[in-house]
Coordinates of C-alpha atoms in Angstrom, one line a residue:
M1 CA 123.9 113.0 -10.9
A2 CA 126.5 113.4 -8.3
E3 CA 126.2 111.5 -5.1
A4 CA 125.3 113.6 -2.1
V5 CA 127.8 113.9 0.7
F6 CA 126.2 114.0 4.2
H7 CA 128.0 116.2 6.7
P8 CA 127.7 115.6 10.4
P9 CA 125.6 118.2 12.3
R10 CA 127.5 121.0 14.0
R11 CA 127.2 120.9 17.7
K12 CA 126.8 124.1 19.6
R13 CA 129.7 125.2 21.8
R14 CA 127.7 126.1 24.9
V15 CA 124.9 123.8 26.0
F16 CA 123.2 124.6 29.3
E17 CA 120.6 121.8 29.5
S18 CA 120.3 118.1 29.4
Y19 CA 118.5 116.1 26.7
E20 CA 115.2 114.6 27.7
A21 CA 113.4 111.8 26.0
P22 CA 111.1 113.2 23.3
F23 CA 107.6 112.2 22.3
P24 CA 106.0 109.8 21.8
V25 CA 105.4 108.6 25.3
D26 CA 103.4 105.6 26.5
V27 CA 99.7 106.4 26.4
G28 CA 99.0 104.3 29.4
G29 CA 102.1 105.4 31.3
K30 CA 102.4 107.8 34.2
D31 CA 104.2 110.4 32.1
F32 CA 101.4 110.8 29.6
R33 CA 99.5 114.1 29.6
L34 CA 96.8 115.3 27.3
C35 CA 97.6 118.9 26.6
Q36 CA 95.1 121.6 25.5
A37 CA 95.4 124.4 23.0
E38 CA 93.1 126.8 21.3
I39 CA 92.9 128.6 17.9
I40 CA 93.2 132.4 18.2
N41 CA 93.6 134.5 15.1
N42 CA 94.6 131.5 13.0
N43 CA 97.3 130.6 15.5
V44 CA 97.5 127.6 17.9
I45 CA 98.2 128.8 21.4
V46 CA 99.0 126.8 24.5
R47 CA 98.3 128.7 27.7
N48 CA 98.6 126.2 30.6
P49 CA 102.1 126.4 32.1
E50 CA 102.3 122.6 32.7
D51 CA 101.3 121.9 29.1
I52 CA 103.9 124.4 27.8
E53 CA 106.7 122.7 29.8
Q54 CA 105.6 119.3 28.6
L55 CA 105.4 120.1 24.9
Y56 CA 108.6 122.1 24.7
N57 CA 110.8 119.9 26.8
K58 CA 109.8 116.7 25.1
G59 CA 110.4 117.5 21.4
Y60 CA 110.9 121.2 21.4
F61 CA 107.5 121.9 20.0
G62 CA 106.4 125.5 19.6
K63 CA 108.0 128.8 20.5
G64 CA 107.4 131.3 23.3
I65 CA 105.6 134.4 22.2
L66 CA 107.8 136.6 24.4
S67 CA 111.1 134.7 24.2
R68 CA 113.5 133.9 21.4
S69 CA 112.6 130.2 21.6
R70 CA 112.2 128.5 25.0
P71 CA 109.3 130.1 26.8
V72 CA 111.2 131.4 29.9
F73 CA 110.1 135.1 29.8
S74 CA 110.5 137.0 33.0
I75 CA 110.0 140.6 33.9
S76 CA 113.0 140.5 36.2
D77 CA 116.0 142.7 35.4
P78 CA 119.1 140.3 35.3
L79 CA 121.3 143.1 36.6
L80 CA 119.1 143.7 39.6
V81 CA 118.8 140.0 40.3
A82 CA 122.6 139.7 40.4
K83 CA 122.8 142.9 42.5
W84 CA 120.3 141.6 45.1
R85 CA 121.4 138.0 45.0
D86 CA 121.7 137.8 48.8
I87 CA 117.9 138.3 49.0
N88 CA 116.5 134.8 48.5
T89 CA 113.1 135.4 46.9
N90 CA 111.2 134.2 43.9
M91 CA 109.5 137.5 43.2
P92 CA 110.6 139.5 40.1
I93 CA 112.9 142.5 40.7
I94 CA 112.4 145.5 38.4
T95 CA 113.4 149.1 38.3
S96 CA 111.1 151.9 39.3
Q97 CA 111.1 153.2 35.7
K98 CA 109.8 149.8 34.3
Y99 CA 107.2 149.7 37.0
Q100 CA 105.9 153.2 36.1
H101 CA 105.6 152.0 32.5
R102 CA 103.3 149.2 33.6
V103 CA 101.3 151.7 35.6
Q104 CA 100.9 153.8 32.5
W105 CA 99.8 150.7 30.5
A106 CA 97.2 149.9 33.2
K107 CA 96.0 153.5 33.1
S108 CA 95.5 153.3 29.4
V109 CA 93.4 150.1 29.8
L110 CA 91.2 151.7 32.4
Q111 CA 90.7 154.8 30.2
E112 CA 89.4 152.5 27.5
Q113 CA 86.8 151.3 30.0
G114 CA 85.4 154.8 30.2
L115 CA 86.5 155.7 33.7
D116 CA 87.3 159.3 34.6
D117 CA 90.8 160.4 35.5
C118 CA 90.0 160.9 39.2
S119 CA 88.7 157.4 39.6
I120 CA 91.7 155.9 37.7
T121 CA 94.1 157.8 39.9
K122 CA 92.5 156.5 43.1
I123 CA 92.3 153.0 41.8
L124 CA 96.0 152.9 40.8
E125 CA 97.2 154.5 44.0
N126 CA 95.3 152.0 46.0
Y127 CA 96.5 149.1 43.9
T128 CA 100.2 150.0 43.7
K129 CA 100.7 151.0 47.3
P130 CA 103.6 149.3 49.2
L131 CA 102.8 146.0 50.7
G132 CA 104.3 143.9 53.4
L133 CA 105.0 140.4 52.2
P134 CA 107.4 137.8 53.5
F135 CA 110.5 136.9 51.7
S136 CA 113.6 134.8 52.6
R137 CA 117.1 135.9 53.3
G138 CA 120.2 134.2 52.0
D139 CA 120.4 132.0 55.1
G140 CA 116.9 130.7 54.5
A141 CA 115.1 132.5 57.3
E142 CA 112.0 134.4 56.4
Q143 CA 111.5 138.1 57.0
T144 CA 108.4 140.2 56.8
G145 CA 108.4 143.8 55.8
N146 CA 107.6 146.4 53.2
S147 CA 111.1 147.0 51.8
C148 CA 114.6 145.8 51.8
S149 CA 117.1 148.7 51.8
R150 CA 120.7 148.9 50.6
G151 CA 122.8 152.0 50.6
G152 CA 125.2 154.2 52.5
P153 CA 128.9 153.3 53.0
K154 CA 128.0 149.5 53.4
P155 CA 126.2 148.4 50.2
G156 CA 126.5 144.8 51.2
D157 CA 124.3 145.2 54.3
A158 CA 120.6 144.5 53.9
E159 CA 117.9 145.5 56.4
V160 CA 114.2 145.1 56.4
S161 CA 112.0 148.0 57.4
G162 CA 108.3 147.8 58.3
K163 CA 106.1 150.8 57.6
S164 CA 102.8 151.5 59.2
A165 CA 99.8 150.9 57.0
G166 CA 97.1 151.5 59.5
S167 CA 96.0 154.7 57.9
E168 CA 95.3 152.8 54.7
G169 CA 93.4 150.0 56.3
A170 CA 90.1 151.8 56.3
Q171 CA 88.6 152.6 53.0
S172 CA 86.5 155.7 52.3
P173 CA 83.1 155.5 50.6
E174 CA 84.7 157.2 47.6
G175 CA 87.2 154.4 47.2
Q176 CA 84.5 151.8 47.4
N177 CA 82.5 153.6 44.7
S178 CA 85.5 154.0 42.4
S179 CA 86.2 150.3 42.9
S180 CA 82.7 149.3 42.0
R181 CA 82.8 151.5 38.9
S182 CA 85.9 149.7 37.7
R183 CA 84.6 146.2 37.9
K184 CA 84.4 146.1 34.1
S185 CA 88.2 146.2 33.7
A186 CA 89.5 144.1 30.8
G187 CA 91.2 141.1 32.2
S188 CA 91.9 139.8 28.7
E189 CA 94.2 142.7 28.1
G190 CA 96.6 141.5 30.7
A191 CA 95.9 144.3 33.3
Q192 CA 95.4 143.2 36.9
S193 CA 92.3 144.9 38.3
P194 CA 92.9 147.0 41.4
E195 CA 92.0 146.1 44.9
G196 CA 89.6 148.4 46.8
Q197 CA 90.7 147.2 50.2
N198 CA 94.0 147.0 51.9
S199 CA 95.2 143.5 52.0
S200 CA 97.8 143.8 54.8
S201 CA 98.6 146.1 57.7
Q202 CA 101.6 146.2 60.0
E203 CA 102.5 147.5 63.4
G204 CA 105.7 148.9 64.7
G205 CA 106.1 152.1 62.8
D206 CA 109.5 152.7 61.1
A207 CA 111.5 150.3 63.2
A208 CA 114.4 148.7 61.3
L209 CA 115.3 145.0 61.8
D210 CA 118.8 143.8 61.7
P211 CA 119.3 140.7 59.5
G212 CA 121.0 138.9 62.4
S213 CA 118.3 139.6 65.0
G214 CA 115.7 137.0 65.8
S215 CA 112.7 139.4 66.1
R216 CA 110.5 140.1 63.2
H217 CA 107.2 141.8 62.5
Q218 CA 104.3 139.4 62.0
E219 CA 101.7 139.9 59.3
Q220 CA 98.0 139.7 60.1
G221 CA 96.7 136.6 58.4
D222 CA 98.4 133.7 56.7
P223 CA 101.2 134.9 54.4
R224 CA 100.6 132.1 52.0
E225 CA 97.0 133.2 51.5
M226 CA 98.2 136.7 50.7
A227 CA 100.8 135.5 48.2
E228 CA 98.2 133.4 46.4
G229 CA 95.7 136.3 46.4
P230 CA 92.5 134.4 45.5
C231 CA 89.7 136.6 44.4
H232 CA 86.9 135.1 46.4
R233 CA 88.4 135.8 49.8
D234 CA 87.9 139.6 49.6
P235 CA 84.6 140.9 48.2
A236 CA 86.2 144.3 47.4
V237 CA 88.9 142.8 45.2
L238 CA 88.5 143.6 41.6
C239 CA 90.1 140.9 39.3
T240 CA 89.6 139.2 36.0
C241 CA 87.3 136.6 37.6
E242 CA 84.6 139.2 37.8
V243 CA 84.8 140.1 34.2
K244 CA 82.2 138.4 32.1
Q245 CA 84.0 135.4 30.5
S246 CA 83.0 133.4 27.6
P247 CA 82.6 129.6 27.9
E248 CA 85.9 129.2 26.0
Q249 CA 87.7 131.1 28.8
R250 CA 85.9 129.3 31.6
R251 CA 87.0 126.0 30.2
W252 CA 90.7 126.5 31.1
E253 CA 91.2 125.0 34.5
G254 CA 94.1 126.5 36.4
L255 CA 94.3 129.5 34.0
D256 CA 91.7 131.5 35.9
S257 CA 93.5 131.3 39.2
R258 CA 96.8 132.2 37.5
E259 CA 95.3 135.3 35.9
C260 CA 93.2 136.3 38.8
A261 CA 95.9 136.1 41.5
P262 CA 97.9 139.3 41.7
E263 CA 101.6 139.2 40.9
Y264 CA 103.9 140.7 43.5
V265 CA 107.1 142.4 42.3
L266 CA 110.0 144.0 44.1
V267 CA 110.7 147.5 42.8
Q268 CA 114.1 149.1 43.3
E269 CA 113.5 152.7 44.5
E270 CA 115.6 155.4 46.1
E271 CA 114.9 157.0 49.4
E272 CA 116.9 159.5 51.4
G273 CA 118.4 158.4 54.7
C274 CA 120.8 159.8 57.3
S275 CA 124.1 158.0 57.6
C276 CA 124.9 159.8 61.0
P277 CA 121.5 160.2 62.8
E278 CA 122.5 162.7 65.5
D279 CA 119.8 165.0 66.7
G280 CA 120.6 168.7 66.5
S281 CA 123.7 168.2 64.3
I282 CA 124.8 171.1 62.3
H283 CA 125.9 169.0 59.4
A284 CA 122.7 166.9 59.4
Q285 CA 121.8 167.8 55.8
E286 CA 125.2 166.8 54.5
N287 CA 124.8 163.3 56.1
F288 CA 121.8 162.4 54.0
V289 CA 122.5 159.8 51.4
K290 CA 120.3 158.0 48.9
K291 CA 119.5 154.4 49.8
E292 CA 118.4 151.8 47.2
V293 CA 115.3 150.1 48.6
L294 CA 113.3 147.1 47.3
V295 CA 109.6 147.8 47.8
C296 CA 107.0 145.1 47.4
R297 CA 104.1 146.2 45.2
K298 CA 101.5 144.6 42.9
N299 CA 102.1 144.4 39.2
P300 CA 99.3 146.5 37.6
F301 CA 99.8 145.1 34.1
R302 CA 100.6 141.4 33.8
I303 CA 102.0 139.8 30.6
F304 CA 101.8 136.1 30.3
E305 CA 104.1 133.8 28.3
Y306 CA 102.3 131.5 25.9
L307 CA 103.5 128.8 23.6
Q308 CA 102.7 129.3 19.9
L309 CA 102.6 126.1 17.8
S310 CA 103.0 126.1 14.1
L311 CA 100.1 124.5 12.2
E312 CA 102.4 121.5 11.3
E313 CA 103.5 121.0 14.9
A314 CA 99.9 121.3 16.2
F315 CA 98.6 118.7 13.8
F316 CA 101.5 116.3 14.4
L317 CA 100.7 116.4 18.1
V318 CA 97.1 115.7 17.5
Y319 CA 97.3 113.2 14.6
A320 CA 100.6 111.4 15.1
L321 CA 101.0 111.4 18.9
G322 CA 97.5 112.0 20.2
C323 CA 98.7 114.1 23.1
L324 CA 97.0 117.4 22.2
S325 CA 93.4 118.6 22.0
I326 CA 92.8 121.8 20.0
Y327 CA 89.6 123.8 20.8
Y328 CA 87.8 126.4 18.8
G329 CA 85.0 127.5 21.0
E330 CA 83.7 125.0 23.4
E331 CA 84.3 121.7 21.6
P332 CA 87.6 120.2 20.5
L333 CA 88.1 119.8 16.7
S334 CA 88.5 116.4 15.1
I335 CA 91.4 115.3 13.0
V336 CA 89.5 115.6 9.8
K337 CA 88.2 119.1 10.8
L338 CA 91.7 120.3 11.7
W339 CA 93.0 119.0 8.3
E340 CA 90.3 121.1 6.6
V341 CA 90.7 124.2 8.8
F342 CA 94.5 124.3 8.5
S343 CA 94.3 123.8 4.7
E344 CA 92.0 126.9 4.5
V345 CA 94.3 129.0 6.8
K346 CA 97.4 127.9 4.9
P347 CA 96.8 126.8 1.3
D348 CA 100.1 124.8 1.2
F349 CA 99.6 123.2 4.6
K350 CA 99.2 119.6 3.2
T351 CA 102.5 119.8 1.4
T352 CA 104.5 121.3 4.4
Y353 CA 102.9 118.9 6.9
M354 CA 103.8 115.8 4.8
A355 CA 107.4 117.0 4.8
Y356 CA 107.2 117.8 8.5
H357 CA 105.7 114.4 9.4
Y358 CA 108.3 112.6 7.3
F359 CA 111.3 114.3 8.9
R360 CA 109.9 114.0 12.4
G361 CA 109.6 110.3 11.8
K362 CA 113.2 110.2 10.8
G363 CA 114.3 111.7 14.2
W364 CA 114.9 115.3 13.1
V365 CA 113.4 118.3 14.9
P366 CA 111.8 120.5 12.1
K367 CA 111.3 124.2 12.8
V368 CA 110.0 127.0 10.6
G369 CA 112.6 128.1 8.0
L370 CA 111.1 131.4 7.1
K371 CA 114.2 133.4 8.1
Y372 CA 116.2 131.5 5.5
G373 CA 113.6 131.7 2.8
T374 CA 112.6 128.0 3.1
D375 CA 109.9 125.8 4.5
L376 CA 111.7 123.9 7.3
L377 CA 115.0 123.8 9.2
L378 CA 116.2 120.4 10.4
Y379 CA 117.9 120.1 13.8
R380 CA 119.4 117.0 15.3
K381 CA 118.0 116.5 18.9
G382 CA 116.9 120.1 19.1
P383 CA 117.9 123.8 18.7
P384 CA 119.7 123.9 22.1
F385 CA 122.2 121.2 21.1
Y386 CA 123.0 121.5 17.4
H387 CA 122.8 124.1 14.6
A388 CA 120.3 123.4 11.8
S389 CA 121.8 121.0 9.3
Y390 CA 119.4 121.4 6.3
S391 CA 117.1 124.1 4.9
V392 CA 114.2 122.3 3.2
I393 CA 111.9 123.3 0.4
A394 CA 108.9 121.0 0.0
E395 CA 107.1 120.4 -3.3
L396 CA 104.1 118.2 -4.1
V397 CA 104.4 116.5 -7.6
D398 CA 103.0 113.5 -9.4
D399 CA 104.7 110.4 -10.7
S400 CA 106.3 112.2 -13.6
F401 CA 107.5 115.1 -11.4
E402 CA 105.0 117.4 -13.1
G403 CA 102.4 119.7 -11.6
S404 CA 102.0 123.3 -10.4
L405 CA 105.0 124.0 -8.2
R406 CA 104.5 126.1 -5.1
R407 CA 107.8 127.9 -5.6
P408 CA 109.0 127.8 -9.2
L409 CA 112.8 128.5 -8.9
S410 CA 114.8 130.2 -11.6
W411 CA 118.5 129.7 -11.8
M412 CA 119.1 133.1 -10.3
S413 CA 116.8 132.6 -7.4
L414 CA 118.1 129.1 -6.8
S415 CA 121.7 130.3 -6.8
G416 CA 120.9 133.1 -4.3
L417 CA 119.0 130.8 -2.0
N418 CA 121.8 128.3 -2.1
R419 CA 124.4 131.0 -1.3
T420 CA 122.3 132.2 1.6
T421 CA 122.0 128.7 3.0
A422 CA 125.7 128.0 2.5
N423 CA 126.7 131.2 4.3
A424 CA 124.7 130.0 7.3
S425 CA 126.6 126.7 7.3
K426 CA 123.6 124.7 6.1
E427 CA 122.7 122.6 3.1
L428 CA 119.8 123.2 0.8
M429 CA 117.5 120.3 0.4
L430 CA 114.6 119.9 -2.1
C431 CA 112.0 117.5 -0.7
Y432 CA 109.7 116.1 -3.4
L433 CA 106.4 114.5 -2.2
I434 CA 105.3 112.2 -5.0
R435 CA 101.6 111.4 -5.1
P436 CA 100.1 108.8 -7.5
S437 CA 98.5 110.1 -10.6
D438 CA 95.2 108.4 -9.8
M439 CA 94.9 110.1 -6.4
T440 CA 91.7 112.2 -6.3
A441 CA 91.0 115.4 -4.5
E442 CA 88.6 113.5 -2.2
E443 CA 91.5 111.3 -1.0
M444 CA 93.6 114.4 -0.3
S445 CA 90.8 115.8 1.9
T446 CA 91.9 113.5 4.8
P447 CA 95.3 112.8 6.3
E448 CA 95.0 109.2 5.2
C449 CA 96.3 110.2 1.8
M450 CA 99.9 110.2 3.3
K451 CA 99.9 106.4 3.2
R452 CA 100.3 106.6 -0.6
I453 CA 102.8 109.4 -0.7
K454 CA 106.4 108.7 -1.6
V455 CA 109.3 111.1 -0.7
Q456 CA 112.5 111.8 -2.6
E457 CA 115.2 114.1 -1.2
L458 CA 117.6 116.1 -3.3
I459 CA 120.5 118.1 -1.9
V460 CA 121.6 121.1 -3.9
T461 CA 125.3 121.7 -3.9
R462 CA 127.2 124.6 -5.6
W463 CA 129.4 123.5 -8.4
V464 CA 132.9 125.1 -8.2
S465 CA 134.8 124.8 -11.5
S466 CA 138.3 125.1 -10.0
R467 CA 137.6 122.4 -7.5
E468 CA 136.2 120.0 -10.1
R469 CA 139.1 120.7 -12.5
S470 CA 141.7 119.9 -9.8
E471 CA 140.0 116.6 -8.9
Q472 CA 140.0 115.5 -12.5
D473 CA 143.7 116.3 -12.8
E474 CA 144.5 114.0 -9.9
F475 CA 142.8 111.1 -11.7

């Protein structure tokens, strides 16, 4: 058998982050945090933002469900963020078309609740009306208003306009009835329930403020309270807190406030304005131009980014590191119960987890290798820094390398798999997990069986006849 040649990992050309110390961390140290996850549809999901950041940054565990890898999903349009970069705000900026899509999604959710079209229209109009929320300019000073406009011959100038909302401050009895009928909106679907009462009102009409002027309109009430939008401060507010929640949902601290609080977005819209406002002008109609305006509204349909852990990653965090608790219902599952449940969900879980545990212990970062037709992909440090070096197939065999293989490979399938791996600049590795012949099924029912498992690695290399012939001629 030829001796394997280990090639150094290929570093990525563009790296935009620094490497942090991975797990394990000191259990008694200040950096230790016990994260929580739950099993949903045979998947392990982490929902707390702090837990997501902790697990991914320290070891690159899991994958964002809305992102390619790192859970950094945002509804903001990058082009609009660059266009309005002089407006210093942390609110998402989206186009009017995308906002209308979310309104339609919220409408479909309300229709599923059995509401009539008239009530749905009133609810959405009341919920998506323009709001006056504070945001910061580029110089750090705060401004308050409904919209930030940009247009005309000077696209670089930004001005804040406050629109009167006094007519919307009082709510009609019909609006209250429609709000009370919609209290059964599905918060689990991701749609924010509408408000039945105006949350802010302004004075001053259509007066425009110059960015350099020191005067500004003042909001009624504390702007921080409006930005947080807690549900209990306004009895007419409809939110996901009022939906009947299961004990499993009530258990997540910090999640309820995040889902109940409304999300404010800046929507880029177009409005007509006069570049030369002269009363009685003959060419008044020719002077009208379209201005691009940022209008603050509430997002009627919110989508949250969650971290999805593979079964191997989740069990490693519970069993090897002890920094994760996985819930199914109200109580966390024990290690033995997780071993049993994951084995039922994935019949070859024991084999793949043993390989995952082995390579994690060696300092590699294993990820799912499904896109290359294998079980695992091995990264040095993590996917942001290096390309995957090895594509691993795990097999559980006995002392004599016999047993029912998970993936019996023919010469044709092995050649095709090897060629696919080589085209991706990786090497194919066969990881044999050798168990003693006297090991019983009862011993395999607990993770303690890994103490008696031995591992042998085999790197598959394509034999090139011309290369071998030239090397022999040299000798």
